[in-house]
Coordinates of C-alpha atoms and ligand atoms in Angstrom, one line a residue:
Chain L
X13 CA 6.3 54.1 -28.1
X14 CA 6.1 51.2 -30.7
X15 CA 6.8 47.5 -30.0
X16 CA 10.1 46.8 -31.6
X17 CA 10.2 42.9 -31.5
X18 CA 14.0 43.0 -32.2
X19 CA 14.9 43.8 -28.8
X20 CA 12.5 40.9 -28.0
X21 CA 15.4 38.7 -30.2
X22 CA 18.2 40.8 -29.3
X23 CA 17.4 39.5 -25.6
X24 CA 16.7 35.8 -26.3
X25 CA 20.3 34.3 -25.3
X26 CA 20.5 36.1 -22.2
X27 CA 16.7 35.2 -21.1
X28 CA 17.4 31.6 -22.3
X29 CA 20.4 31.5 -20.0
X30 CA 18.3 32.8 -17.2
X31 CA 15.9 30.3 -18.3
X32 CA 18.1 27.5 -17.6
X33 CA 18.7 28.9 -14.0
X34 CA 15.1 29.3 -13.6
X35 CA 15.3 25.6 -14.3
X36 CA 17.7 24.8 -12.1
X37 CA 16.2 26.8 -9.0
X38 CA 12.8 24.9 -9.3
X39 CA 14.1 21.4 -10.1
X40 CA 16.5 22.0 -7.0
X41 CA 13.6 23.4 -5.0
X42 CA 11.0 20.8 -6.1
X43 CA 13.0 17.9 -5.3
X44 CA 14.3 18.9 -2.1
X45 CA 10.8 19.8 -1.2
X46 CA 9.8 16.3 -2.0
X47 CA 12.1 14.3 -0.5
X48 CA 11.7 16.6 3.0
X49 CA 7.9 16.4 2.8
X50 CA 8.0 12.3 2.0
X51 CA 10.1 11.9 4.8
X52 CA 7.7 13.8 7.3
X53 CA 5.3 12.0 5.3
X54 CA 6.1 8.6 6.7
X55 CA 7.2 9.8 9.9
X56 CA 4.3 11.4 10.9
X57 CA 2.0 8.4 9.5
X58 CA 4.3 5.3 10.9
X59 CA 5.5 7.0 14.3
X60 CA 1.6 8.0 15.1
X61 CA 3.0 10.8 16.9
X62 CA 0.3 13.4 18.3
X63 CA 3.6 16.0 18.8
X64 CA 4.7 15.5 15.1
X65 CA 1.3 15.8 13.3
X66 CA 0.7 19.1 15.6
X67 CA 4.1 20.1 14.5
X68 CA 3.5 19.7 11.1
X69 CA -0.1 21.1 11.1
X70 CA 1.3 24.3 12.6
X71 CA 4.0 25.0 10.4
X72 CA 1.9 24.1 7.0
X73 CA -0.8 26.3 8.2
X74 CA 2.2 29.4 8.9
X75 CA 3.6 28.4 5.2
X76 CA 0.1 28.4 3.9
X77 CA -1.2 31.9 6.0
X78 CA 2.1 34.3 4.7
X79 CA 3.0 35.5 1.6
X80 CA 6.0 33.6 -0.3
X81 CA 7.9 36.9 -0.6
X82 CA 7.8 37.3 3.1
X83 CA 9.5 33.6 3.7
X84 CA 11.9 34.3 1.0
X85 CA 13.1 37.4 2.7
X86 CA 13.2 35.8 6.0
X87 CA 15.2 32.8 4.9
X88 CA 18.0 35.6 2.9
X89 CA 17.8 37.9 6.5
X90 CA 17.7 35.5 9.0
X91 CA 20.0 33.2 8.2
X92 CA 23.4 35.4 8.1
X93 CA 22.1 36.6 11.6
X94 CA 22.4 32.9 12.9
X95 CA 25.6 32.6 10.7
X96 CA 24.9 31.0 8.1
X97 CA 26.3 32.1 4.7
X98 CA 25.0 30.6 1.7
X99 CA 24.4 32.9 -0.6
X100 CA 21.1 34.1 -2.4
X101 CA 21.0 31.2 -4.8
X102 CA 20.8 28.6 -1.8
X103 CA 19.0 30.8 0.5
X104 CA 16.1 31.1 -2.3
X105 CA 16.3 26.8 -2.7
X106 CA 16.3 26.8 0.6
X107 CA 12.9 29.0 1.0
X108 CA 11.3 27.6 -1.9
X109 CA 11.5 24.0 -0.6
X110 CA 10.4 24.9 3.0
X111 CA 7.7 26.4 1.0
X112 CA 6.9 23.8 -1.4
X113 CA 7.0 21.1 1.5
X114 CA 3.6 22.3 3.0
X115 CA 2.0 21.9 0.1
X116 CA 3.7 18.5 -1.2
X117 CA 3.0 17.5 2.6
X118 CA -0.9 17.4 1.5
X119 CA -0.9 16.7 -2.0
X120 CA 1.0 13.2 -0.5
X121 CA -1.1 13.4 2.3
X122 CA -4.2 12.7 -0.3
X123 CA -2.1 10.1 -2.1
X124 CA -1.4 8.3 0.9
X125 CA -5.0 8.3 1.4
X126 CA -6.1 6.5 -1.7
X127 CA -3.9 3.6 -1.2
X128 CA -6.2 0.9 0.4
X129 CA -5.4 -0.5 4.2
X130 CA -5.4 -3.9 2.4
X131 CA -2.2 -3.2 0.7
X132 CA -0.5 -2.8 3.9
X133 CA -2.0 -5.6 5.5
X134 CA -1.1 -7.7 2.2
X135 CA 2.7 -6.2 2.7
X136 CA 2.6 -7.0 6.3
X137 CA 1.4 -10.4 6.3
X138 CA 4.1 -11.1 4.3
X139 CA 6.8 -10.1 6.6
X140 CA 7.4 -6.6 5.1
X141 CA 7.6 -4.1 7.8
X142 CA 9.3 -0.5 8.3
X143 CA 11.2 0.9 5.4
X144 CA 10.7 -2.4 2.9
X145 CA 6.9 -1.7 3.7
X146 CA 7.0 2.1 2.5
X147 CA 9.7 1.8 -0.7
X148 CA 8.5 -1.0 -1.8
X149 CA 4.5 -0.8 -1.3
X150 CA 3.1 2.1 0.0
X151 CA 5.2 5.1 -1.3
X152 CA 5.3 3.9 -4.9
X153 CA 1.1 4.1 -4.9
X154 CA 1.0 7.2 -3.1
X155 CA 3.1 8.9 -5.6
X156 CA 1.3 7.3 -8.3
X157 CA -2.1 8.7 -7.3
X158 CA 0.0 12.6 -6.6
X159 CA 1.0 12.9 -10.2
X160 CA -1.3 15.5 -11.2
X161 CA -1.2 17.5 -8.4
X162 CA 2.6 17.3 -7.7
X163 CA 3.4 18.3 -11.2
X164 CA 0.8 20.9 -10.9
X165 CA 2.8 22.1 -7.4
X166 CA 6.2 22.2 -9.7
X167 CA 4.6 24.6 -11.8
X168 CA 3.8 26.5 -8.8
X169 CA 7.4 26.7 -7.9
X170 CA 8.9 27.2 -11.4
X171 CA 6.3 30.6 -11.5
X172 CA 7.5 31.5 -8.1
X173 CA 11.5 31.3 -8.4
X174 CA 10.8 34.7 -10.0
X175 CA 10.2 36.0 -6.6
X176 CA 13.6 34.9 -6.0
X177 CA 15.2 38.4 -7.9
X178 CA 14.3 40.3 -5.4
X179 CA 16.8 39.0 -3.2
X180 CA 20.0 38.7 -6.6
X181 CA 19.1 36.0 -7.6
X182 CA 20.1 36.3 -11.5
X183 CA 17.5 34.5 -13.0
X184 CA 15.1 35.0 -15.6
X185 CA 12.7 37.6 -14.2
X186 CA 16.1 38.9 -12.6
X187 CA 18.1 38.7 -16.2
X188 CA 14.7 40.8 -17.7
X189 CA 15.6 43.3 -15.3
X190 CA 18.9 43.9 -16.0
X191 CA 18.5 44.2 -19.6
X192 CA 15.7 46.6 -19.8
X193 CA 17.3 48.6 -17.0
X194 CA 19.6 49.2 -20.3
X195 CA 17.8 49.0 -23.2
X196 CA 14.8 50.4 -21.4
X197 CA 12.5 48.2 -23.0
X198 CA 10.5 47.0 -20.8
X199 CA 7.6 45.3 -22.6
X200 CA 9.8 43.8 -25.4
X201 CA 12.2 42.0 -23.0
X202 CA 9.4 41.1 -20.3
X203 CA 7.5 39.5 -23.4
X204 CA 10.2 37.4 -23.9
X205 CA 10.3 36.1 -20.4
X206 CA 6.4 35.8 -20.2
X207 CA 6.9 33.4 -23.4
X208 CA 10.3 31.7 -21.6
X209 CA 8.2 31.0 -18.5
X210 CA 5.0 29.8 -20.7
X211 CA 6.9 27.5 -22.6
X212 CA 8.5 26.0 -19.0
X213 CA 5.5 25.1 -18.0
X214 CA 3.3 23.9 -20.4
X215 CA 6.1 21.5 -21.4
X216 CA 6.6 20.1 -18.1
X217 CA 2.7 19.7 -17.7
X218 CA 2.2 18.5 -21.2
X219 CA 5.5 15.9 -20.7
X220 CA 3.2 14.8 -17.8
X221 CA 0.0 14.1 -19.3
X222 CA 1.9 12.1 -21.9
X223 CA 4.0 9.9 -19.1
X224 CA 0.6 9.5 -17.5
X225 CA -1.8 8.6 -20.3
X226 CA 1.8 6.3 -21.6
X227 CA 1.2 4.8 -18.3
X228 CA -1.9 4.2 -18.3
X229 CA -2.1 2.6 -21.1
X230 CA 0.0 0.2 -20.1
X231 CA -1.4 -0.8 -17.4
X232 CA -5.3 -0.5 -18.7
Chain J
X15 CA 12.5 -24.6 13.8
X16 CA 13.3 -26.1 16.9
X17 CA 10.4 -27.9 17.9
X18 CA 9.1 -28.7 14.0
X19 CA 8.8 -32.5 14.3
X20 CA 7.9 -33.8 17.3
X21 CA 4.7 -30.8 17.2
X22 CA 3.0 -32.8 14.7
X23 CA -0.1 -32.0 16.8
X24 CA -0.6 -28.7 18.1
X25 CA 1.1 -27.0 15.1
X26 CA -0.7 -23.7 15.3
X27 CA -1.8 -23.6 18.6
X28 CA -4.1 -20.3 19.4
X29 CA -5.4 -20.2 23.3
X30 CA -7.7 -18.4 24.8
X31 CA -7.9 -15.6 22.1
X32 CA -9.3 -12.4 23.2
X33 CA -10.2 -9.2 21.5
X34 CA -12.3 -6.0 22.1
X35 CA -12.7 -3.4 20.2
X36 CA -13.9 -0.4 22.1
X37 CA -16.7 -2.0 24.5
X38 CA -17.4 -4.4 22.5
X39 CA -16.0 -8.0 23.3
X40 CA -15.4 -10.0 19.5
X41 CA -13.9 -12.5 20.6
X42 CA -14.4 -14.7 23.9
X43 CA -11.2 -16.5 24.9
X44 CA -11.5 -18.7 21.6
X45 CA -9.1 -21.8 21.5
X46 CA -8.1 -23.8 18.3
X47 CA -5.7 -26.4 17.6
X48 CA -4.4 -26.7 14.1
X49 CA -2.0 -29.9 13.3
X50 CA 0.1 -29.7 10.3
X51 CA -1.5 -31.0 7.0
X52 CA -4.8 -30.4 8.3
X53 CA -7.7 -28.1 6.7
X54 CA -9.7 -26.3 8.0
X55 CA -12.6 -24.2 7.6
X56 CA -14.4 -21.5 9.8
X57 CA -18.2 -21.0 8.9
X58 CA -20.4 -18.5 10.5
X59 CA -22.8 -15.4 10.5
X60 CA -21.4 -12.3 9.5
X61 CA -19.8 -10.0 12.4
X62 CA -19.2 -13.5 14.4
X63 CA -15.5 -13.0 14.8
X64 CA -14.2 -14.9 11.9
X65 CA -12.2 -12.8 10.1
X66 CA -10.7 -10.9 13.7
X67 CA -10.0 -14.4 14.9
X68 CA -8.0 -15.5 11.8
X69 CA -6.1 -12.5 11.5
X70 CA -4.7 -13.0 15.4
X71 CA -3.4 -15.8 14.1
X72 CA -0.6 -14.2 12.5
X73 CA -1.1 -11.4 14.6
X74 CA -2.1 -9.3 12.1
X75 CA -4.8 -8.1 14.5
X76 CA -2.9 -8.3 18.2
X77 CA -5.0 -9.7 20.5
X78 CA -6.1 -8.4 24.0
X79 CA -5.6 -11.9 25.8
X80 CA -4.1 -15.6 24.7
X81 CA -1.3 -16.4 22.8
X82 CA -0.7 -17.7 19.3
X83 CA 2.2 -20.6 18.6
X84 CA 3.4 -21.7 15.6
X85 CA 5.6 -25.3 16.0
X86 CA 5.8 -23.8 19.3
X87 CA 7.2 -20.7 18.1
X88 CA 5.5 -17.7 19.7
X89 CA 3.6 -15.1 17.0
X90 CA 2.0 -13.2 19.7
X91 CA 1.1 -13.6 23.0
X92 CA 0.1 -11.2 25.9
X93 CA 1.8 -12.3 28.8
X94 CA 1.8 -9.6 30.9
X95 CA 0.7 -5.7 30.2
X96 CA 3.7 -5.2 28.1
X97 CA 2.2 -6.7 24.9
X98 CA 4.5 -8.2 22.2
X99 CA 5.6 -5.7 19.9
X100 CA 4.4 -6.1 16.6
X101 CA 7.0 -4.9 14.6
X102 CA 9.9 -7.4 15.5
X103 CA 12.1 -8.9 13.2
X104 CA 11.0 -12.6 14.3
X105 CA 7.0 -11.7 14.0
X106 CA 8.6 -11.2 10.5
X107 CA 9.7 -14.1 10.0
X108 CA 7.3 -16.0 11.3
X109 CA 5.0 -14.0 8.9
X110 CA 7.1 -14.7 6.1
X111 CA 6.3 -18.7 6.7
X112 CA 2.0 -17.8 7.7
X113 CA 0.8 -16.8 4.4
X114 CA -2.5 -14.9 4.2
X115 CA -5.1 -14.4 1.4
X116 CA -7.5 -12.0 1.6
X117 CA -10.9 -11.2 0.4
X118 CA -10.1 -8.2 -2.1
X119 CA -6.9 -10.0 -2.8
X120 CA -4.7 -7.2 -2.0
X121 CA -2.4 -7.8 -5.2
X122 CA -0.2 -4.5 -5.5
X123 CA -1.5 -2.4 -8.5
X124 CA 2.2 -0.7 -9.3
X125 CA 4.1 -4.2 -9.7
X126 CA 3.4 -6.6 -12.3
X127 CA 2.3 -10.0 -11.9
X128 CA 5.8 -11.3 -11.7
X129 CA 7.3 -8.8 -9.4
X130 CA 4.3 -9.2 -7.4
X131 CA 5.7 -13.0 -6.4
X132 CA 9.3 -11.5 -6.8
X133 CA 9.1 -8.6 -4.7
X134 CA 8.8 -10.5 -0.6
X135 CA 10.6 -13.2 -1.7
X136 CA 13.8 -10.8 -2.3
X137 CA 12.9 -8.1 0.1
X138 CA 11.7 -11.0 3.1
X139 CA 13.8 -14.1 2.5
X140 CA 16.1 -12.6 1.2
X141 CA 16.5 -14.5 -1.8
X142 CA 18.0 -13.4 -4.9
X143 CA 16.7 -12.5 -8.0
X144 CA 17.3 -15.6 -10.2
X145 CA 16.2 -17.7 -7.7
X146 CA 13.3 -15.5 -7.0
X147 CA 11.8 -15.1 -10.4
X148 CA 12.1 -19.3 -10.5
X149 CA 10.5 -19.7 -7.5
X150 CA 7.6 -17.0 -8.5
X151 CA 7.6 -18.9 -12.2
X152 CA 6.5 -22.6 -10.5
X153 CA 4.1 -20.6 -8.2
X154 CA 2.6 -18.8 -11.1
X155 CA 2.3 -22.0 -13.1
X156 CA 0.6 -23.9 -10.1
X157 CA -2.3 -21.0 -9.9
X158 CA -2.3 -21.5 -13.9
X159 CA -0.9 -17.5 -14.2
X160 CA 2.6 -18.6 -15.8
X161 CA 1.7 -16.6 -19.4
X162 CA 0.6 -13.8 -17.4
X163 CA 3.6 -12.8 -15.8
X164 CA 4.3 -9.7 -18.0
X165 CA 0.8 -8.5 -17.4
X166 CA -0.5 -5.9 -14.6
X167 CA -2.7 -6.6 -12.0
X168 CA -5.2 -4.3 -12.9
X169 CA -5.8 -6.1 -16.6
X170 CA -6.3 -9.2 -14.5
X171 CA -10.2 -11.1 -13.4
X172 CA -11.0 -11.4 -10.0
X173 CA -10.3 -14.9 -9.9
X174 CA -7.2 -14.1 -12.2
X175 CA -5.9 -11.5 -9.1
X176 CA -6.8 -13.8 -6.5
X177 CA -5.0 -16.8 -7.7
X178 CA -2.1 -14.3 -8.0
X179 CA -2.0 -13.4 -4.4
X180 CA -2.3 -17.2 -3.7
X181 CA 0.9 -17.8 -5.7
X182 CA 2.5 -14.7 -4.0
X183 CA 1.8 -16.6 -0.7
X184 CA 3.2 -19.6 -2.0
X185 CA 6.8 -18.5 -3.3
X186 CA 7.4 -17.8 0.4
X187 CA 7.2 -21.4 0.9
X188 CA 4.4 -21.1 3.8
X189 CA 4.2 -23.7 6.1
X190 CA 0.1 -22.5 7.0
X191 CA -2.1 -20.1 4.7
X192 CA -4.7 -18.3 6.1
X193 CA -7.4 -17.8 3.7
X194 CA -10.3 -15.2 4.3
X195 CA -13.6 -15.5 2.4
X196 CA -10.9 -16.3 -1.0
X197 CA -14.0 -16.3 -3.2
X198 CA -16.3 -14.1 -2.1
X199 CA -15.7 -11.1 -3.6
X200 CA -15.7 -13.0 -7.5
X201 CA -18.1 -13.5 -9.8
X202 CA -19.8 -16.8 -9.7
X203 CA -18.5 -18.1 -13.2
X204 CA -14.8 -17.3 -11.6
X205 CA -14.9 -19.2 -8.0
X206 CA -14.3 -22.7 -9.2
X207 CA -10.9 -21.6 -10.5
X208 CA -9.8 -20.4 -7.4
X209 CA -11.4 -23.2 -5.3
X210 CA -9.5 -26.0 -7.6
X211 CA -6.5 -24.3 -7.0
X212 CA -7.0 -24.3 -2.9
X213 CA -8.0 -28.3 -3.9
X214 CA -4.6 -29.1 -5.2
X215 CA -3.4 -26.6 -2.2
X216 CA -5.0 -29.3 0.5
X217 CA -4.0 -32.9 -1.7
X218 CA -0.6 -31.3 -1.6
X219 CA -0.4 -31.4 2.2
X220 CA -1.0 -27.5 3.2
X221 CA -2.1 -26.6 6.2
X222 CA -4.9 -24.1 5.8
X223 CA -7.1 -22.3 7.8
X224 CA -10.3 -20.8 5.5
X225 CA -12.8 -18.6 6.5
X226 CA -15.3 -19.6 3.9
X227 CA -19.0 -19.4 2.7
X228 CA -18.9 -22.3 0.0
X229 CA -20.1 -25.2 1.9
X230 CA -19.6 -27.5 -0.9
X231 CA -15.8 -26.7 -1.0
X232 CA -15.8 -26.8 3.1
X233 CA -17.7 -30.6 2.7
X234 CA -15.0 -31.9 0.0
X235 CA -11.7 -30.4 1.3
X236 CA -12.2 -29.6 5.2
X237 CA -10.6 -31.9 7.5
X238 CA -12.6 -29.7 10.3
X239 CA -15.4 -27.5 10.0
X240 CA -15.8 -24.7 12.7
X241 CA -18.7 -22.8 13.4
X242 CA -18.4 -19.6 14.8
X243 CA -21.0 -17.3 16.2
X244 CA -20.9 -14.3 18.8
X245 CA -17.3 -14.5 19.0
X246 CA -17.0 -18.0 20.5
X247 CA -16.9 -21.4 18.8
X248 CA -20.0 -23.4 19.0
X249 CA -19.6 -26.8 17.2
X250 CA -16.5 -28.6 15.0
X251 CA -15.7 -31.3 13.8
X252 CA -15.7 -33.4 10.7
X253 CA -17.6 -31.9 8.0
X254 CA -20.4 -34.3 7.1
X255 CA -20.8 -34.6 10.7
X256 CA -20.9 -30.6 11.4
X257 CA -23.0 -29.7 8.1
X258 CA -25.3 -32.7 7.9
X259 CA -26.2 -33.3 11.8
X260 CA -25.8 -30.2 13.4
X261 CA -26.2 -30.4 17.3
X262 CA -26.6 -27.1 18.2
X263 CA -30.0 -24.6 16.9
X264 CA -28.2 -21.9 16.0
X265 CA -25.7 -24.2 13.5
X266 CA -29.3 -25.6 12.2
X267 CA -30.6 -22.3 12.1
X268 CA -27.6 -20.9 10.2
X269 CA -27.2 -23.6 7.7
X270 CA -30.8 -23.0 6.6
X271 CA -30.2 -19.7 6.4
X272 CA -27.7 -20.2 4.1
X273 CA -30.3 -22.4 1.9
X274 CA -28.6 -25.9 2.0
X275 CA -31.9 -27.9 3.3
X276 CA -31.1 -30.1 0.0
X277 CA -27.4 -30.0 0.8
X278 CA -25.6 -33.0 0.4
X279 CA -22.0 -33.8 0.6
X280 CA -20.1 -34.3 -3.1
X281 CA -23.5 -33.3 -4.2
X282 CA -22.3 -30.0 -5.5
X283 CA -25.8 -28.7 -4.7
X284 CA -24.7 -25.4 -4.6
X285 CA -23.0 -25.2 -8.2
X286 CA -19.6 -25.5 -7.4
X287 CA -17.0 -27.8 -9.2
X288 CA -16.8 -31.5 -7.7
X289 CA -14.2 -33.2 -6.6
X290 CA -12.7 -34.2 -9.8
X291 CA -12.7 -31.3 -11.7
X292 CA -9.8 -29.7 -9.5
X293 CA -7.2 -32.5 -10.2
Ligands
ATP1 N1 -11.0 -2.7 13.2 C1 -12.2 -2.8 13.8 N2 -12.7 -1.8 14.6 C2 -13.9 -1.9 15.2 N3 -14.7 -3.0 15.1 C3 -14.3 -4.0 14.3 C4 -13.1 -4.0 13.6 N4 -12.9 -5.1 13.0 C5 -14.0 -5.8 13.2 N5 -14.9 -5.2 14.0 C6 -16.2 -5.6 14.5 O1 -15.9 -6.9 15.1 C7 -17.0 -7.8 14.8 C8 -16.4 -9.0 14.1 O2 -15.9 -8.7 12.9 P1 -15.3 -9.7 11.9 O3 -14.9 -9.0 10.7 O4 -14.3 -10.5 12.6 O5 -16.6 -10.6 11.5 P2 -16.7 -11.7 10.4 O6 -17.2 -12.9 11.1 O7 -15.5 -11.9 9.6 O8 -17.8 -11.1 9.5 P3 -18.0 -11.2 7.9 O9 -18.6 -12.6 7.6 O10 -19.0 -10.2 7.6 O11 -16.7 -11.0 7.3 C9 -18.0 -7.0 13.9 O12 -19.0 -6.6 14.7 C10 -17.1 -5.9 13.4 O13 -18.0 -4.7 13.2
MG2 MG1 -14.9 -11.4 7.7

């Protein structure tokens, strides 16, 4: 069997489309996952608790030791049993950003590392305490030094939303599916996708580098 | 402040400070009276307690025993085994009005100069932002940073960040500044700038308390020199007194270790600005 690039073109709308889904589903996923893990984040660092860092130990090491399909499936199964119906779109947002969180949980942890004990003390002896002391000091350095690794982590959950077909999700990987379950194929349609999911992420990572390098130029 | 004026004396009164860390005792139930408008500066070898003992003093570093008042306002205290929290909103405010410079100067890298002096000034007292970015304008031009108020931190000197943390201090309006070893972490060439500026700091009336190296400055601008060692104080008092007729042998001992035989008060032995040069 030849390639036949036209049914590479004849499929570009429809990937694009599931593209923009693809889009959707990490952004969502990503940015959930960020704001959950910041908030355990500074919880787990400000409220010193022994209970809470345990907690969170175990559950990144569970997130870290089974495979992503295997959460995604759980979240789809389990949560109709406890009767919750949200439907496979949410369901996969949902497990991607418990997923995502175990990692962003570390990549912050290392950010949160790198900002000197100074700061705070500079913070604090100024009066700033609790939240004005995270906003408006710490967090902002933390996420400054995570750049490269939490972009790097949204590229890992842009390539994984593809998981997400397997449970109906209709996005790209899911959209490639349905048209070469037609046109049967295969190669020409999944060609397009592996280009669709290329050109994802090498612009966000390539958008990054240039914010970065912007930035540090401004401030070098 | 209820008991502001009639405290002239006794204005930041620590008692009996004491502080472990581990097994190991740092400091020994160390007592010091500050009145207002008075400077003073803490001198002694390193791991003697200095910098733990000034950082009780706005509780920074809770201590294990004695109390800390400021106008006879409580910072800290530990009356009984409940210790003061240190998180409340009036250690806050207190803080807000002890302002604290430290040796790596501790500007933050992701604001720029001006929003460094804005950002406490809005977020602590609560001030708004006109009247914030005046106030961080005069306290900018007093450190002699006022053109630099676009720039970030991390394209400033040494002496260039630390007189930027000073004017950070300032804009709060401090009624005491605790100053840890200001200069030593700059180069030589950039001390004098920031000593000048603590100069015009002590004319002014500040109350300061300076945990400092540069004997010359201590000789020119101290009202009270204390010497520090093992945790305890061992000798204070005037200046010329404490640095040219020490009492004690380990005092002598220390101030020839520091090389200052040939020391002589306004004699800018050791290469630092005189008097002058800072008004
Ligand atoms: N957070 C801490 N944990 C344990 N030990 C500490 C801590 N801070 C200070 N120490 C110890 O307490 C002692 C006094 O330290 P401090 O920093 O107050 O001395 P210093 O007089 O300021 O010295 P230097 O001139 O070197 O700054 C030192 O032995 C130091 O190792
Ligand atoms: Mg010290």
């Amino acid at each position: 069997m030849k390639f036949d690039i036209s049914y590479t073109f004849d499929a570009l709308p429809r990937l694009f489309e599931g593209s923009l889904v693809t889009l959707t589903l990490a952004l969502l996923g990503f940015a959930f996952s960020v704001v959950l893990a910041t908030i355990v984040t500074v919880a787990r660092t400000a409220s010193k608790s022994r209970i809470l860092a345990y907690s969170v130990a175990i559950y990144i090491s569970f997130i870290r030791g089974t495979p992503l399909l295997v959460q995604i499936f759980l979240v789809f199964y389990v949560l109709p049993i406890v009767g919750i119906n949200i439907g496979p779109m949410s369901a996969g947002i949902l497990a991607l950003t418990l997923n995502s969180a175990a990692f962003v949980i570390e990549i912050l942890r290392g950010g949160l590392a790198s900002v000197p004990q100074g700061q705070f003390e500079a913070a604090r002896s100024l009066g700033l305490s609790g939240f004005a002391l995270w906003v408006k000091v710490v967090l902002p350095q933390t996420f400054m030094a995570s750049i490269p690794p939490l972009v790097n982590e949204f590229t890992q959950v842009l390539k994984a939303t593809a998981l997400l077909s397997t449970i109906t999700v209709v996005e790209l990987m899911r959209v490639s599916q349905q048209i070469y379950s037609n046109n049967y194929h295969p190669v020409e349609v999944l060609t397009g996708a592996f280009v669709m999911y290329f050109l994802m992420c090498f612009a966000v990572s390539r958008s990054a580098s240039l914010l970065e390098s912007k930035f540090e130029v401004k401030r070098a | 402040m209820a008991a502001g004026s009639e405290t002239k004396h006794n204005f930041l009164e620590m008692t009996e400070i004491r502080k472990s860390f581990g097994d190991m005792t740092v400091l020994h139930d160390v007592s010091l009276s500050v009145s207002q408008g008075e400077v003073i500066c803490i001198i002694g070898p390193s791991g003697c307690g200095k910098s733990t003992f000034l950082r009780t003093a706005n509780w920074l570093t809770p201590a294990d025993g004695g109390e800390v008042r400021l106008a006879g306002e409580l910072v800290g205290g530990v009356p009984d085994a409940r210790s003061v929290s240190t998180q409340t909103k009036e250690l806050n405010a207190l803080r807000a009005r002890v302002g604290m410079v430290f040796q790596n100067f501790n500007v933050w890298p992701h604001l720029s100069v001006l929003e460094n002096v804005v950002c406490p000034q809005m977020v602590v007292a609560k001030r708004r932002r006109g009247e914030a970015e005046k106030q961080a304008l005069a306290a900018l031009a007093e450190v002699g940073l006022d053109d630099k108020k676009s720039e970030w931190p991390d394209n400033l000197s040494g002496g260039q960040k630390q007189r930027l943390a000073i004017a950070r201090v300032l804009a709060m309006d401090p009624v005491l500044v605790l100053m840890d070893e200001p200069t030593s972490a700059l180069d030589p060439e950039l001390v004098s700038g920031v000593l000048n500026v603590l100069k015009r700091l002590a004319q002014k009336g500040m109350t300061m308390i300076i945990v400092t190296h540069e004997l010359g400055f201590a000789s020119s601008v101290a009202d009270r020199v204390v010497f520090m060692e093992e945790g305890r104080i061992v000798e204070e008092g005037a200046p010329d007194v404490i640095l040219q007729t020490p009492k004690t042998e380990r005092l002598k001992l220390f101030l020839e270790k520091l090389n200052i035989t040939a020391f002589k008060p306004n004699s800018d032995s050791a290469g630092h600005p005189t008097m002058d040069s800072g008004s």
